[in-house]
Amino acid sequence: MKWVDVYDIAIELDEAYPDTDPLTVSFPQLYEWVMGLDGFDDDPERCGEKVLEGIQMAWIEERQ
């Protein structure tokens, strides 16, 4: 997975952290969790606030 795979990342986060409300996760924590996902392989420098916002929104949608 790469940073642009926001929906795939959201699905993986939802499976890895089923009891976590995505709105309560800080961006630094979200960054660390994404970096730790199995199958994630992208340059850490390519991530910014907009990418993390997109991942968070996709995760919220995944929950609904």
Tab-separated table of N, CA, C and O in Angstrom:
chain	number	residue	atom	x	y	z
A	1	MET	N	0.837	-1.182	0.000
A	1	MET	CA	0.000	0.000	0.000
A	1	MET	C	0.877	1.238	0.000
A	1	MET	O	1.955	1.241	0.572
A	2	LYS	N	0.353	2.257	-0.599
A	2	LYS	CA	1.014	3.558	-0.640
A	2	LYS	C	0.088	4.583	0.019
A	2	LYS	O	-1.086	4.316	0.267
A	3	TRP	N	0.602	5.783	0.261
A	3	TRP	CA	-0.192	6.837	0.882
A	3	TRP	C	-1.467	7.147	0.103
A	3	TRP	O	-2.467	7.536	0.685
A	4	VAL	N	-1.431	6.981	-1.207
A	4	VAL	CA	-2.610	7.301	-2.029
A	4	VAL	C	-3.714	6.257	-1.891
A	4	VAL	O	-4.852	6.514	-2.311
A	5	ASP	N	-3.431	5.129	-1.294
A	5	ASP	CA	-4.419	4.061	-1.140
A	5	ASP	C	-5.258	4.262	0.129
A	5	ASP	O	-5.355	3.372	0.981
A	6	VAL	N	-5.884	5.422	0.218
A	6	VAL	CA	-6.564	5.801	1.465
A	6	VAL	C	-7.666	4.825	1.858
A	6	VAL	O	-7.838	4.532	3.043
A	7	TYR	N	-8.411	4.309	0.898
A	7	TYR	CA	-9.500	3.392	1.249
A	7	TYR	C	-8.972	2.033	1.718
A	7	TYR	O	-9.512	1.458	2.673
A	8	ASP	N	-7.933	1.554	1.086
A	8	ASP	CA	-7.316	0.306	1.536
A	8	ASP	C	-6.720	0.473	2.929
A	8	ASP	O	-6.849	-0.410	3.784
A	9	ILE	N	-6.099	1.604	3.161
A	9	ILE	CA	-5.533	1.897	4.483
A	9	ILE	C	-6.640	1.960	5.517
A	9	ILE	O	-6.520	1.407	6.615
A	10	ALA	N	-7.756	2.612	5.177
A	10	ALA	CA	-8.877	2.731	6.108
A	10	ALA	C	-9.423	1.356	6.491
A	10	ALA	O	-9.722	1.112	7.671
A	11	ILE	N	-9.533	0.465	5.524
A	11	ILE	CA	-10.023	-0.883	5.806
A	11	ILE	C	-9.067	-1.607	6.752
A	11	ILE	O	-9.493	-2.237	7.724
A	12	GLU	N	-7.782	-1.485	6.484
A	12	GLU	CA	-6.780	-2.132	7.339
A	12	GLU	C	-6.796	-1.559	8.759
A	12	GLU	O	-6.688	-2.304	9.737
A	13	LEU	N	-6.939	-0.247	8.877
A	13	LEU	CA	-7.004	0.378	10.200
A	13	LEU	C	-8.248	-0.074	10.956
A	13	LEU	O	-8.196	-0.333	12.161
A	14	ASP	N	-9.359	-0.172	10.243
A	14	ASP	CA	-10.603	-0.591	10.881
A	14	ASP	C	-10.486	-2.018	11.411
A	14	ASP	O	-10.999	-2.325	12.485
A	15	GLU	N	-9.792	-2.864	10.666
A	15	GLU	CA	-9.588	-4.242	11.116
A	15	GLU	C	-8.586	-4.318	12.258
A	15	GLU	O	-8.743	-5.126	13.177
A	16	ALA	N	-7.564	-3.478	12.215
A	16	ALA	CA	-6.515	-3.509	13.244
A	16	ALA	C	-6.950	-2.849	14.552
A	16	ALA	O	-6.488	-3.237	15.627
A	17	TYR	N	-7.836	-1.845	14.448
A	17	TYR	CA	-8.255	-1.082	15.631
A	17	TYR	C	-9.776	-0.974	15.670
A	17	TYR	O	-10.339	0.124	15.590
A	18	PRO	N	-10.467	-2.114	15.830
A	18	PRO	CA	-11.933	-2.103	15.739
A	18	PRO	C	-12.645	-1.319	16.845
A	18	PRO	O	-13.774	-0.882	16.646
A	19	ASP	N	-12.006	-1.153	17.974
A	19	ASP	CA	-12.643	-0.452	19.092
A	19	ASP	C	-12.238	1.012	19.186
A	19	ASP	O	-12.557	1.680	20.168
A	20	THR	N	-11.549	1.516	18.173
A	20	THR	CA	-11.064	2.901	18.190
A	20	THR	C	-11.949	3.775	17.334
A	20	THR	O	-12.255	3.442	16.192
A	21	ASP	N	-12.367	4.911	17.894
A	21	ASP	CA	-13.108	5.916	17.134
A	21	ASP	C	-12.089	6.716	16.326
A	21	ASP	O	-11.205	7.345	16.901
A	22	PRO	N	-12.197	6.696	14.990
A	22	PRO	CA	-11.217	7.412	14.164
A	22	PRO	C	-11.088	8.898	14.511
A	22	PRO	O	-10.027	9.485	14.321
A	23	LEU	N	-12.152	9.492	15.036
A	23	LEU	CA	-12.103	10.918	15.378
A	23	LEU	C	-11.251	11.198	16.609
A	23	LEU	O	-10.871	12.348	16.851
A	24	THR	N	-10.934	10.171	17.380
A	24	THR	CA	-10.139	10.379	18.597
A	24	THR	C	-8.646	10.160	18.369
A	24	THR	O	-7.854	10.352	19.283
A	25	VAL	N	-8.268	9.763	17.153
A	25	VAL	CA	-6.870	9.464	16.856
A	25	VAL	C	-6.172	10.724	16.337
A	25	VAL	O	-6.618	11.333	15.368
A	26	SER	N	-5.090	11.098	16.992
A	26	SER	CA	-4.330	12.260	16.543
A	26	SER	C	-3.601	11.928	15.247
A	26	SER	O	-3.340	10.751	14.945
A	27	PHE	N	-3.252	12.951	14.487
A	27	PHE	CA	-2.534	12.719	13.237
A	27	PHE	C	-1.173	12.053	13.464
A	27	PHE	O	-0.810	11.151	12.710
A	28	PRO	N	-0.422	12.448	14.490
A	28	PRO	CA	0.848	11.734	14.724
A	28	PRO	C	0.631	10.245	15.012
A	28	PRO	O	1.380	9.398	14.523
A	29	GLN	N	-0.423	9.920	15.780
A	29	GLN	CA	-0.711	8.517	16.074
A	29	GLN	C	-1.174	7.790	14.819
A	29	GLN	O	-0.753	6.662	14.546
A	30	LEU	N	-2.027	8.441	14.021
A	30	LEU	CA	-2.506	7.853	12.773
A	30	LEU	C	-1.338	7.554	11.839
A	30	LEU	O	-1.267	6.480	11.240
A	31	TYR	N	-0.429	8.487	11.747
A	31	TYR	CA	0.777	8.307	10.924
A	31	TYR	C	1.537	7.055	11.353
A	31	TYR	O	1.908	6.234	10.527
A	32	GLU	N	1.755	6.903	12.649
A	32	GLU	CA	2.489	5.744	13.167
A	32	GLU	C	1.743	4.446	12.883
A	32	GLU	O	2.356	3.440	12.525
A	33	TRP	N	0.428	4.462	13.058
A	33	TRP	CA	-0.357	3.263	12.818
A	33	TRP	C	-0.295	2.860	11.345
A	33	TRP	O	-0.179	1.680	11.038
A	34	VAL	N	-0.408	3.837	10.461
A	34	VAL	CA	-0.339	3.530	9.023
A	34	VAL	C	1.027	2.967	8.679
A	34	VAL	O	1.136	1.960	7.978
A	35	MET	N	2.064	3.600	9.183
A	35	MET	CA	3.425	3.127	8.900
A	35	MET	C	3.635	1.692	9.391
A	35	MET	O	4.425	0.955	8.826
A	36	GLY	N	2.907	1.295	10.421
A	36	GLY	CA	3.051	-0.035	10.997
A	36	GLY	C	2.170	-1.105	10.370
A	36	GLY	O	2.265	-2.274	10.755
A	37	LEU	N	1.319	-0.731	9.432
A	37	LEU	CA	0.436	-1.715	8.812
A	37	LEU	C	1.217	-2.699	7.950
A	37	LEU	O	2.134	-2.308	7.228
A	38	ASP	N	0.826	-3.963	8.025
A	38	ASP	CA	1.404	-4.966	7.132
A	38	ASP	C	1.054	-4.594	5.704
A	38	ASP	O	-0.090	-4.235	5.412
A	39	GLY	N	2.009	-4.665	4.842
A	39	GLY	CA	1.754	-4.354	3.444
A	39	GLY	C	1.922	-2.893	3.088
A	39	GLY	O	1.838	-2.533	1.918
A	40	PHE	N	2.154	-2.032	4.074
A	40	PHE	CA	2.383	-0.619	3.769
A	40	PHE	C	3.850	-0.422	3.459
A	40	PHE	O	4.716	-0.807	4.229
A	41	ASP	N	4.099	0.187	2.309
A	41	ASP	CA	5.481	0.397	1.881
A	41	ASP	C	5.546	1.656	1.036
A	41	ASP	O	5.375	1.620	-0.176
A	42	ASP	N	5.749	2.788	1.687
A	42	ASP	CA	5.872	4.053	0.973
A	42	ASP	C	6.825	4.958	1.741
A	42	ASP	O	7.121	4.719	2.918
A	43	ASP	N	7.265	5.975	1.089
A	43	ASP	CA	8.197	6.934	1.672
A	43	ASP	C	7.489	7.736	2.769
A	43	ASP	O	6.475	8.389	2.500
A	44	PRO	N	7.992	7.695	4.001
A	44	PRO	CA	7.378	8.450	5.094
A	44	PRO	C	7.279	9.951	4.809
A	44	PRO	O	6.371	10.619	5.305
A	45	GLU	N	8.190	10.457	3.991
A	45	GLU	CA	8.208	11.891	3.677
A	45	GLU	C	7.084	12.308	2.736
A	45	GLU	O	6.829	13.492	2.560
A	46	ARG	N	6.409	11.352	2.121
A	46	ARG	CA	5.347	11.671	1.162
A	46	ARG	C	4.014	11.939	1.844
A	46	ARG	O	3.022	12.231	1.196
A	47	CYS	N	3.979	11.805	3.142
A	47	CYS	CA	2.742	12.005	3.893
A	47	CYS	C	2.675	13.424	4.437
A	47	CYS	O	3.655	13.976	4.914
A	48	GLY	N	1.479	13.993	4.368
A	48	GLY	CA	1.232	15.309	4.944
A	48	GLY	C	-0.132	15.319	5.612
A	48	GLY	O	-0.846	14.307	5.644
A	49	GLU	N	-0.507	16.467	6.133
A	49	GLU	CA	-1.773	16.591	6.851
A	49	GLU	C	-2.975	16.241	5.969
A	49	GLU	O	-3.903	15.574	6.418
A	50	LYS	N	-2.948	16.649	4.714
A	50	LYS	CA	-4.067	16.349	3.811
A	50	LYS	C	-4.218	14.853	3.569
A	50	LYS	O	-5.334	14.346	3.483
A	51	VAL	N	-3.113	14.154	3.475
A	51	VAL	CA	-3.160	12.701	3.305
A	51	VAL	C	-3.774	12.060	4.541
A	51	VAL	O	-4.659	11.196	4.436
A	52	LEU	N	-3.341	12.484	5.711
A	52	LEU	CA	-3.880	11.929	6.952
A	52	LEU	C	-5.361	12.267	7.110
A	52	LEU	O	-6.144	11.436	7.579
A	53	GLU	N	-5.763	13.461	6.713
A	53	GLU	CA	-7.183	13.820	6.747
A	53	GLU	C	-7.988	12.890	5.847
A	53	GLU	O	-9.077	12.439	6.221
A	54	GLY	N	-7.474	12.624	4.658
A	54	GLY	CA	-8.154	11.723	3.732
A	54	GLY	C	-8.292	10.324	4.293
A	54	GLY	O	-9.347	9.694	4.156
A	55	ILE	N	-7.237	9.832	4.935
A	55	ILE	CA	-7.282	8.507	5.545
A	55	ILE	C	-8.303	8.490	6.674
A	55	ILE	O	-9.118	7.563	6.780
A	56	GLN	N	-8.289	9.520	7.502
A	56	GLN	CA	-9.237	9.592	8.611
A	56	GLN	C	-10.685	9.620	8.099
A	56	GLN	O	-11.555	8.917	8.621
A	57	MET	N	-10.952	10.404	7.075
A	57	MET	CA	-12.304	10.477	6.518
A	57	MET	C	-12.718	9.137	5.914
A	57	MET	O	-13.872	8.704	6.085
A	58	ALA	N	-11.826	8.470	5.229
A	58	ALA	CA	-12.136	7.160	4.660
A	58	ALA	C	-12.405	6.146	5.763
A	58	ALA	O	-13.291	5.281	5.623
A	59	TRP	N	-11.671	6.237	6.849
A	59	TRP	CA	-11.876	5.335	7.982
A	59	TRP	C	-13.244	5.577	8.598
A	59	TRP	O	-13.978	4.635	8.935
A	60	ILE	N	-13.631	6.835	8.748
A	60	ILE	CA	-14.960	7.174	9.276
A	60	ILE	C	-16.041	6.601	8.353
A	60	ILE	O	-17.015	6.006	8.828
A	61	GLU	N	-15.873	6.757	7.058
A	61	GLU	CA	-16.837	6.208	6.106
A	61	GLU	C	-16.904	4.687	6.206
A	61	GLU	O	-17.987	4.099	6.104
A	62	GLU	N	-15.766	4.051	6.393
A	62	GLU	CA	-15.708	2.596	6.512
A	62	GLU	C	-16.527	2.122	7.719
A	62	GLU	O	-17.149	1.066	7.683
A	63	ARG	N	-16.535	2.912	8.771
A	63	ARG	CA	-17.275	2.567	9.976
A	63	ARG	C	-18.783	2.650	9.781
A	63	ARG	O	-19.532	2.000	10.475
A	64	GLN	N	-19.224	3.472	8.864
A	64	GLN	CA	-20.669	3.683	8.691
A	64	GLN	C	-21.240	2.645	7.851
A	64	GLN	O	-21.608	1.830	7.478
